[in-house]
CSV table of C-alpha atoms in Angstrom, one decimal:
chain,number,residue,atom,x,y,z
A,433,MET,CA,14.1,0.2,-21.2
A,434,ILE,CA,13.8,1.7,-17.7
A,435,LEU,CA,16.1,0.5,-14.8
A,436,ILE,CA,14.2,0.6,-11.2
A,437,ILE,CA,16.6,0.5,-8.8
A,438,ASP,CA,15.0,-1.1,-5.4
A,439,LEU,CA,16.1,1.2,-2.6
A,440,ASN,CA,14.6,-1.2,0.1
A,441,GLU,CA,17.1,-2.8,2.7
A,442,ILE,CA,16.0,-6.3,2.0
A,443,LYS,CA,16.0,-7.9,-1.3
A,444,ASN,CA,12.7,-9.3,-2.6
A,445,SER,CA,11.0,-8.3,0.8
A,446,LEU,CA,7.4,-7.6,1.3
A,447,TYR,CA,8.1,-3.7,0.4
A,448,TYR,CA,8.6,-4.8,-3.3
A,449,TYR,CA,4.6,-5.2,-3.5
A,450,GLU,CA,4.5,-1.5,-2.1
A,451,TYR,CA,7.0,0.3,-3.3
A,452,VAL,CA,8.4,-1.3,-6.5
A,453,LYS,CA,5.5,-3.2,-8.2
A,454,PRO,CA,3.2,0.0,-8.1
A,455,ILE,CA,5.9,1.5,-10.3
A,456,THR,CA,6.5,-1.4,-12.5
A,457,ASP,CA,2.8,-1.6,-13.1
A,458,LEU,CA,3.0,1.9,-14.8
A,459,ILE,CA,5.8,0.7,-17.3
A,460,LYS,CA,5.9,-1.7,-20.2
A,461,ASP,CA,9.7,-2.3,-20.7
A,462,TYR,CA,11.8,-2.2,-17.5
A,463,LYS,CA,14.1,-4.3,-15.4
A,464,VAL,CA,14.2,-4.1,-11.4
A,465,VAL,CA,17.6,-4.3,-9.8
A,466,HIS,CA,18.0,-4.4,-6.2
A,467,TYR,CA,20.9,-1.5,-5.2
A,468,LYS,CA,23.2,-4.1,-3.5
A,469,ASP,CA,23.2,-6.1,-6.9
A,470,LEU,CA,23.7,-3.1,-9.3
A,471,ASN,CA,26.9,-2.9,-11.7
A,472,LYS,CA,28.0,-0.6,-14.3
A,473,LEU,CA,26.5,-3.0,-17.1
A,474,HIS,CA,22.7,-2.7,-15.9
A,475,ILE,CA,23.2,1.4,-16.3
A,476,LYS,CA,24.8,0.9,-19.5
A,477,LYS,CA,22.1,-1.3,-21.2
A,478,VAL,CA,19.1,1.1,-20.3
A,479,LYS,CA,17.5,4.2,-21.5
A,480,LYS,CA,16.2,5.7,-18.1
A,481,ILE,CA,16.4,5.2,-14.6
A,482,ILE,CA,14.2,5.1,-11.4
A,483,LEU,CA,15.4,5.0,-8.0
A,484,THR,CA,12.4,4.0,-5.7
A,485,GLY,CA,10.9,5.0,-2.4
A,486,THR,CA,11.3,2.8,0.6
A,487,SER,CA,9.2,2.7,3.8
A,488,LEU,CA,9.4,5.0,6.9
A,489,LYS,CA,11.7,2.8,8.8
A,490,ASP,CA,14.2,2.0,6.1
A,491,ILE,CA,17.0,4.3,5.7
A,492,GLY,CA,19.7,1.7,5.2
A,493,TYR,CA,20.3,3.0,1.7
A,494,LEU,CA,21.8,6.2,3.0
A,495,ASP,CA,24.8,4.0,4.6
A,496,HIS,CA,25.4,3.0,0.8
A,497,TYR,CA,25.4,6.4,-0.6
A,498,LYS,CA,29.2,5.7,-2.1
A,499,ASP,CA,27.6,3.0,-4.0
A,500,PHE,CA,25.7,5.6,-6.1
A,501,SER,CA,28.3,7.6,-7.0
A,502,TRP,CA,27.7,6.9,-10.8
A,503,ILE,CA,24.6,9.5,-10.5
A,504,ARG,CA,27.4,12.1,-10.8
A,505,THR,CA,28.8,11.2,-14.1
A,506,THR,CA,25.9,9.2,-16.0
A,507,GLN,CA,24.3,11.0,-18.7
A,508,LYS,CA,21.1,8.8,-18.3
A,509,PRO,CA,17.9,10.6,-17.2
A,510,ILE,CA,17.0,9.7,-13.7
A,511,LEU,CA,14.2,9.9,-11.4
A,512,GLY,CA,14.8,9.5,-7.9
A,513,ILE,CA,11.5,9.1,-5.5
A,514,CYS,CA,11.6,9.7,-1.8
A,515,ALA,CA,14.7,7.8,-0.8
A,516,GLY,CA,15.9,8.2,-4.3
A,517,MET,CA,15.5,12.1,-4.0
A,518,GLN,CA,17.3,12.2,-0.6
A,519,MET,CA,20.1,9.7,-2.6
A,520,ILE,CA,20.5,12.1,-5.1
A,521,GLY,CA,20.6,14.8,-2.9
A,522,LYS,CA,23.4,13.0,-1.0
A,523,ILE,CA,25.4,12.7,-4.1
A,524,PHE,CA,25.1,16.3,-4.7
A,525,ASN,CA,26.1,17.4,-1.1
A,526,ALA,CA,22.6,18.3,0.1
A,527,LYS,CA,22.1,18.2,3.8
A,528,ILE,CA,19.7,15.3,4.8
A,529,ILE,CA,17.2,16.7,7.2
A,530,LYS,CA,14.8,15.1,9.4
A,531,LYS,CA,11.2,16.3,8.1
A,532,THR,CA,8.3,14.1,8.7
A,533,GLU,CA,5.1,14.3,6.3
A,534,ILE,CA,2.6,11.0,6.2
A,535,GLY,CA,-0.4,11.1,3.9
A,536,LEU,CA,-2.1,13.9,1.7
A,537,THR,CA,0.1,16.8,1.2
A,538,THR,CA,-0.4,19.9,-0.7
A,539,LEU,CA,2.1,21.2,-2.5
A,540,ASN,CA,3.0,24.8,-4.1
A,541,GLN,CA,5.0,25.5,-7.4
A,542,PHE,CA,7.9,27.6,-7.8
A,543,ASN,CA,9.2,26.9,-11.2
A,544,SER,CA,7.5,25.3,-14.0
A,545,HIS,CA,8.5,22.1,-15.7
A,546,ALA,CA,6.5,19.8,-17.7
A,547,LEU,CA,7.2,16.8,-15.6
A,548,PHE,CA,5.9,18.9,-12.4
A,549,ASN,CA,2.9,20.9,-13.5
A,550,ASN,CA,-0.1,20.6,-11.8
A,551,ILE,CA,0.7,18.7,-9.2
A,552,ASN,CA,-1.2,20.3,-6.2
A,553,ASN,CA,-1.6,17.3,-3.8
A,554,ALA,CA,0.8,14.4,-3.5
A,555,TYR,CA,1.1,11.4,-1.0
A,556,SER,CA,4.2,11.8,1.3
A,557,LEU,CA,5.8,9.1,3.5
A,558,HIS,CA,9.0,9.9,5.0
A,559,ASN,CA,11.0,11.1,7.9
A,560,LEU,CA,13.7,12.7,6.2
A,561,ALA,CA,14.3,15.2,3.5
A,562,ILE,CA,16.9,17.4,1.7
A,563,THR,CA,18.1,20.6,1.7
A,564,LYS,CA,18.6,22.0,-2.1
A,565,PRO,CA,21.5,20.7,-3.5
A,566,LYS,CA,24.0,23.1,-5.6
A,567,ASP,CA,23.5,23.1,-9.3
A,568,PHE,CA,19.6,22.3,-8.7
A,569,ASP,CA,16.3,24.2,-9.2
A,570,VAL,CA,13.5,23.6,-6.7
A,571,TYR,CA,10.2,23.2,-8.5
A,572,LEU,CA,7.6,22.0,-5.7
A,573,LYS,CA,7.5,22.7,-2.0
A,574,SER,CA,5.3,21.9,0.9
A,575,LYS,CA,5.1,24.0,4.1
A,576,THR,CA,7.6,21.8,5.2
A,577,CYS,CA,10.0,20.9,2.7
A,578,ILE,CA,11.3,20.4,-0.9
A,579,HIS,CA,9.2,18.1,-3.0
A,580,ALA,CA,10.9,18.6,-6.3
A,581,VAL,CA,13.9,19.5,-7.6
A,582,LYS,CA,15.9,19.1,-11.3
A,583,HIS,CA,19.4,19.2,-11.8
A,584,LYS,CA,20.1,22.7,-13.9
A,585,ASN,CA,21.9,21.3,-16.7
A,586,LYS,CA,20.9,17.4,-16.7
A,587,GLU,CA,17.9,15.4,-16.6
A,588,ILE,CA,18.0,14.3,-12.8
A,589,TYR,CA,14.9,14.7,-11.2
A,590,GLY,CA,14.1,14.1,-7.7
A,591,VAL,CA,10.4,14.2,-5.9
A,592,LEU,CA,10.1,13.5,-2.2
A,593,PHE,CA,6.5,12.3,-2.4
A,594,HIS,CA,5.4,8.9,-4.0
A,595,PRO,CA,4.0,9.9,-7.2
A,596,GLU,CA,3.0,6.2,-7.7
A,597,VAL,CA,-0.1,6.9,-5.3
A,598,LEU,CA,-1.7,10.1,-6.5
A,599,ASN,CA,0.4,11.0,-9.5
A,600,LYS,CA,1.1,8.2,-11.7
A,601,GLY,CA,1.2,10.5,-14.8
A,602,LEU,CA,4.6,11.9,-13.8
A,603,ILE,CA,6.2,8.2,-13.9
A,604,ILE,CA,4.6,7.6,-17.1
A,605,ASN,CA,5.9,10.7,-18.6
A,606,PHE,CA,9.3,10.2,-17.0
A,607,ALA,CA,9.2,6.6,-18.7
A,608,GLN,CA,8.3,7.9,-22.1
B,828,MET,CA,10.6,-10.9,11.3
B,829,ILE,CA,7.0,-11.3,13.2
B,830,LEU,CA,4.2,-9.4,12.1
B,831,GLY,CA,0.4,-8.7,13.4
B,832,VAL,CA,-2.2,-8.4,10.7
B,833,LEU,CA,-4.8,-6.0,11.0
B,834,PHE,CA,-7.8,-8.1,10.3
B,835,SER,CA,-11.2,-7.8,8.8
B,836,GLY,CA,-11.8,-11.1,7.7
B,837,GLY,CA,-12.6,-9.7,4.3
B,838,LYS,CA,-10.6,-10.6,1.3
B,839,ASP,CA,-7.9,-7.9,1.3
B,840,SER,CA,-6.9,-8.4,4.9
B,841,LEU,CA,-6.8,-12.3,4.2
B,842,TYR,CA,-4.7,-12.0,1.2
B,843,ALA,CA,-2.5,-9.8,2.8
B,844,THR,CA,-1.9,-12.5,5.5
B,845,TYR,CA,-1.1,-15.0,2.7
B,846,LEU,CA,1.4,-12.6,1.2
B,847,ALA,CA,3.1,-11.9,4.3
B,848,SER,CA,3.3,-15.3,5.5
B,849,LYS,CA,5.1,-16.1,2.5
B,850,ASN,CA,8.3,-13.9,3.5
B,851,GLU,CA,7.8,-13.5,7.7
B,852,LYS,CA,6.1,-15.1,10.6
B,853,ILE,CA,2.5,-14.0,11.5
B,854,GLY,CA,2.6,-13.4,15.3
B,855,CYS,CA,-1.1,-12.6,15.4
B,856,LEU,CA,-4.3,-11.3,14.0
B,857,ILE,CA,-5.8,-7.9,15.4
B,858,THR,CA,-9.5,-7.0,15.0
B,859,ILE,CA,-10.9,-4.0,16.1
B,860,GLU,CA,-14.5,-4.0,16.4
B,861,SER,CA,-16.5,-0.7,15.8
B,862,GLU,CA,-19.6,0.1,17.2
B,863,ASN,CA,-20.0,2.8,14.3
B,864,LYS,CA,-21.4,1.1,11.2
B,865,GLU,CA,-20.3,4.2,9.1
B,866,SER,CA,-16.5,3.9,10.2
B,867,TYR,CA,-14.2,4.8,7.3
B,868,MET,CA,-11.4,2.9,9.3
B,869,PHE,CA,-12.5,-0.4,10.3
B,870,HIS,CA,-14.6,-3.0,8.1
B,871,THR,CA,-17.9,-3.9,10.2
B,872,PRO,CA,-20.2,-6.7,8.7
B,873,ASN,CA,-19.9,-10.1,10.5
B,874,ILE,CA,-16.6,-8.6,12.2
B,875,HIS,CA,-17.6,-11.4,15.2
B,876,LEU,CA,-16.8,-14.1,12.8
B,877,THR,CA,-13.1,-12.9,12.9
B,878,LYS,CA,-12.7,-15.2,16.2
B,879,ILE,CA,-14.1,-18.2,14.2
B,880,GLN,CA,-11.5,-17.3,11.3
B,881,ALA,CA,-8.5,-17.2,13.5
B,882,LYS,CA,-9.4,-20.3,14.5
B,883,ALA,CA,-9.4,-22.0,11.3
B,884,LEU,CA,-6.3,-20.2,10.5
B,885,ASN,CA,-4.8,-21.5,13.7
B,886,LEU,CA,-3.4,-17.9,14.8
B,887,PRO,CA,-4.0,-15.8,17.7
B,888,LEU,CA,-6.3,-13.1,17.8
B,889,ILE,CA,-6.3,-9.6,19.6
B,890,THR,CA,-9.6,-8.0,19.6
B,891,VAL,CA,-10.4,-4.6,20.9
B,892,LYS,CA,-13.9,-2.7,20.6
B,893,THR,CA,-14.2,0.7,19.9
B,894,LYS,CA,-17.1,3.3,19.8
B,895,GLY,CA,-15.6,4.2,16.3
B,896,LYS,CA,-15.3,7.7,16.8
B,897,LYS,CA,-13.6,9.5,14.1
B,898,GLU,CA,-10.0,10.1,15.0
B,899,ALA,CA,-10.4,9.1,18.6
B,900,GLU,CA,-10.8,5.3,17.2
B,901,LEU,CA,-7.4,5.6,16.6
B,902,ASN,CA,-6.0,5.3,20.4
B,903,ASP,CA,-8.2,2.1,20.4
B,904,LEU,CA,-6.1,1.1,17.6
B,905,LYS,CA,-2.9,1.8,18.9
B,906,LYS,CA,-4.0,0.3,22.1
B,907,ALA,CA,-4.7,-2.9,20.1
B,908,ILE,CA,-1.0,-3.0,18.5
B,909,LYS,CA,0.8,-2.2,21.8
B,910,LEU,CA,-1.0,-5.2,23.2
B,911,ALA,CA,0.6,-7.5,20.2
B,912,ILE,CA,3.5,-5.9,20.7
B,913,LYS,CA,3.4,-7.0,24.5
B,914,LYS,CA,1.8,-10.3,24.0
B,915,HIS,CA,3.2,-11.7,20.6
B,916,LYS,CA,6.2,-9.6,20.1
B,917,ILE,CA,5.3,-8.4,16.9
B,918,GLN,CA,7.6,-6.1,15.1
B,919,GLY,CA,5.5,-4.7,12.4
B,920,ILE,CA,2.0,-4.6,11.1
B,921,VAL,CA,0.6,-5.8,8.1
B,922,THR,CA,-2.8,-4.6,6.2
B,923,GLY,CA,-4.9,-5.2,3.2
B,924,THR,CA,-5.1,-1.4,2.5
B,925,LEU,CA,-5.5,-0.9,-1.6
B,926,THR,CA,-6.1,2.8,-2.1
B,927,SER,CA,-7.4,4.5,1.3
B,928,ILE,CA,-5.0,7.3,1.8
B,929,TYR,CA,-7.2,7.9,4.8
B,930,GLN,CA,-6.4,4.5,6.3
B,931,SER,CA,-3.0,4.1,5.4
B,932,SER,CA,-1.7,7.5,6.7
B,933,ARG,CA,-3.3,7.0,9.8
B,934,ILE,CA,-1.6,3.3,10.5
B,935,GLN,CA,1.5,4.9,9.3
B,936,LYS,CA,1.5,7.4,11.5
B,937,ILE,CA,0.7,4.9,14.4
B,938,CYS,CA,3.5,2.4,13.2
B,939,ASN,CA,5.8,5.5,13.1
B,940,ASP,CA,5.1,6.5,16.6
B,941,LEU,CA,5.5,3.0,17.9
B,942,LYS,CA,8.9,2.6,15.7
B,943,ILE,CA,7.5,-0.7,14.3
B,944,TYR,CA,7.5,-1.8,10.4
B,945,CYS,CA,4.2,-1.3,8.3
B,946,PHE,CA,3.7,-3.5,5.3
B,947,ASN,CA,0.7,-2.9,2.8
B,948,PRO,CA,1.2,-5.6,0.3
B,949,LEU,CA,-1.8,-4.8,-1.5
B,950,TRP,CA,-1.1,-1.2,-2.0
B,951,GLN,CA,-2.1,0.5,-5.3
B,952,LYS,CA,-2.4,-3.1,-6.6
B,953,ASN,CA,-4.6,-3.4,-9.9
B,954,GLN,CA,-8.3,-4.4,-8.7
B,955,LEU,CA,-9.0,-7.0,-11.5
B,956,GLU,CA,-5.3,-8.6,-11.1
B,957,LEU,CA,-6.0,-8.9,-7.1
B,958,LEU,CA,-9.5,-10.8,-7.9
B,959,ASN,CA,-7.7,-13.0,-10.4
B,960,GLU,CA,-5.2,-13.9,-8.1
B,961,LEU,CA,-7.7,-14.7,-5.1
B,962,VAL,CA,-9.7,-16.9,-7.4
B,963,LYS,CA,-6.3,-18.4,-8.9
B,964,ASN,CA,-5.1,-19.2,-5.2
B,965,LYS,CA,-8.3,-21.0,-4.3
B,966,PHE,CA,-9.9,-18.4,-1.7
B,967,LYS,CA,-13.3,-19.0,-0.8
B,968,ILE,CA,-14.8,-15.4,-0.6
B,969,ILE,CA,-18.7,-14.5,-0.2
B,970,ILE,CA,-20.3,-10.8,-0.7
B,971,THR,CA,-21.4,-9.8,3.0
B,972,GLN,CA,-22.6,-6.4,2.7
B,973,ILE,CA,-23.5,-4.2,-0.5
B,974,ALA,CA,-23.5,-0.4,-0.6
B,975,ALA,CA,-23.3,1.0,-4.1
B,976,GLU,CA,-25.4,1.5,-7.0
B,977,GLY,CA,-26.3,-1.4,-9.2
B,978,PHE,CA,-25.7,-4.3,-6.4
B,979,THR,CA,-28.9,-5.5,-5.7
B,980,LYS,CA,-29.7,-8.0,-2.8
B,981,GLU,CA,-29.0,-11.3,-5.3
B,982,TRP,CA,-25.3,-10.4,-4.9
B,983,LEU,CA,-25.4,-10.8,-1.0
B,984,GLY,CA,-23.9,-14.3,-0.3
B,985,LYS,CA,-22.5,-14.3,-3.9
B,986,LYS,CA,-18.9,-16.2,-4.0
B,987,ILE,CA,-16.1,-14.4,-6.0
B,988,ASN,CA,-15.4,-16.6,-8.8
B,989,LYS,CA,-14.5,-16.2,-12.5
B,990,GLU,CA,-18.3,-15.6,-13.3
B,991,THR,CA,-18.7,-13.1,-10.4
B,992,ILE,CA,-15.7,-10.9,-11.5
B,993,GLU,CA,-17.1,-10.4,-15.0
B,994,LYS,CA,-20.4,-9.4,-13.5
B,995,LEU,CA,-18.4,-7.0,-11.2
B,996,LYS,CA,-16.8,-5.6,-14.7
B,997,VAL,CA,-19.9,-5.1,-15.9
B,998,LEU,CA,-21.1,-3.1,-13.0
B,999,ASN,CA,-17.8,-1.1,-13.0
B,1000,LYS,CA,-18.1,0.0,-16.9
B,1001,LYS,CA,-22.0,0.7,-16.0
B,1002,TYR,CA,-21.8,2.7,-12.9
B,1003,GLY,CA,-18.1,3.1,-12.0
B,1004,THR,CA,-18.5,0.5,-9.2
B,1005,ASN,CA,-15.1,-0.2,-7.6
B,1006,LEU,CA,-14.2,-3.8,-8.7
B,1007,SER,CA,-12.7,-5.1,-5.6
B,1008,GLY,CA,-15.2,-2.8,-3.2
B,1009,ASP,CA,-12.3,-0.9,-1.8
B,1010,ASP,CA,-14.6,2.2,-1.4
B,1011,GLY,CA,-16.9,0.5,0.5
B,1012,GLY,CA,-19.3,-0.7,-2.5
B,1013,TYR,CA,-19.1,-4.3,-0.8
B,1014,GLU,CA,-17.5,-5.9,1.9
B,1015,SER,CA,-16.6,-9.8,1.8
B,1016,LEU,CA,-15.7,-12.8,4.1
B,1017,VAL,CA,-13.2,-15.5,3.5
B,1018,LEU,CA,-14.5,-19.1,4.4
B,1019,ASP,CA,-11.4,-21.0,3.2
B,1020,GLY,CA,-8.0,-20.3,1.7
B,1021,PRO,CA,-4.5,-21.6,1.4
B,1022,LEU,CA,-3.6,-20.6,5.1
B,1023,PHE,CA,-6.8,-22.2,6.7
B,1024,LYS,CA,-6.4,-25.3,8.5
B,1025,THR,CA,-10.2,-25.9,8.3
B,1026,ARG,CA,-13.1,-24.6,6.2
B,1027,ILE,CA,-15.9,-22.4,7.4
B,1028,ASN,CA,-19.4,-23.6,6.7
B,1029,ILE,CA,-22.6,-21.1,7.0
B,1030,LYS,CA,-25.2,-22.9,8.8
B,1031,LYS,CA,-28.0,-20.3,8.9
B,1032,TYR,CA,-28.0,-16.4,7.8
B,1033,ASN,CA,-30.6,-13.7,7.0
B,1034,ILE,CA,-30.6,-10.7,4.5
B,1035,ILE,CA,-31.1,-7.4,6.0
B,1036,THR,CA,-32.0,-4.8,3.4
B,1037,LEU,CA,-31.3,-1.3,4.0
B,1038,GLY,CA,-32.2,0.1,0.6
B,1039,LYS,CA,-32.3,-0.6,-2.7
B,1040,PHE,CA,-28.5,-1.1,-3.4
B,1041,ASN,CA,-27.9,-1.6,0.4
B,1042,GLY,CA,-28.0,-4.6,2.5
B,1043,ILE,CA,-26.0,-7.2,4.7
B,1044,TYR,CA,-25.6,-10.8,4.6
B,1045,ASN,CA,-25.7,-11.5,8.2
B,1046,ILE,CA,-24.4,-14.9,9.3
B,1047,GLU,CA,-26.2,-16.1,12.5
B,1048,ALA,CA,-24.5,-19.7,12.7
B,1049,ILE,CA,-21.5,-21.5,11.8
B,1050,GLU,CA,-20.5,-25.2,11.7
């Protein structure tokens, strides 16, 4: 089972349809939990974890980064999407920086990984990005910022773009 | 939260309105009347009927005209949204966008500039699921424009129901036609539904044929 952690500020808001459902539509066996309801048992019971993206205006999740300290210690594979990548970055002491990209974005590959190969275009929707976290490698970049990272020794992945729009295969491959 | 809906009168914007109304208050509808019939941004056939739909929904309507020049038409959209913020105190916009990055990114940029929320509850939604939900929730929808291979003039005025959905699936299999018409293959008009206070009945219409698979169901009178 895949645990999908909803990072949108308000539980069961209209944003569920936009940032959570497109991910659940790609995965057969999943459970969605809002980040404010997350506990250790949720993490223990699942195989992998996805942290969702949020809207441009919704950055409230960053105020709760201390509730995500488990990201450092869990052995479960994690995929952070947009806000999720920013959270991973925050936990691993990257800086959160202001970078706005909205719409179709051209990406360049810097390293090879099965999850990130052949991704030349993606859909972006962010006002924030991260610097390279220590112990992570960079895989994809736009002209403006880092778009895909992976921890050197763990299966922790972060993508700044929204793969549920143009790169659904990435989510499907991660979930397998 | 008070929201304004970018409203074309078609099934997608109506369904988005319906979903939004479950969580938030709908402050107004916003329609952009484009003179450009080829507009990528704004749905055009029978757009004049949004006034009647707004009355049937008992919701205020803001209408702004645009010449429909690519990119310049976005200034008119921004103007309309600013008017909605001033007049109806909206804090965000709702759209019925399904897959168009062209439309979605432009509206997101405007909302980002104006520092308001942007909700797209149909974003990336499975198209068959959308059509089935519309029928299940008793939306009365007709097809008002066709512009894709396989759509003969018999499709104009056709209601979207279980039978039509099966026929759309056949077209999809044979020609790759988009089930929801999101790519411009067809446009629709909603005559009744869960938010409607009164039903719209068509009194007079004519068919305008523009090509073998291209035509408009032009509504001339409503009762």
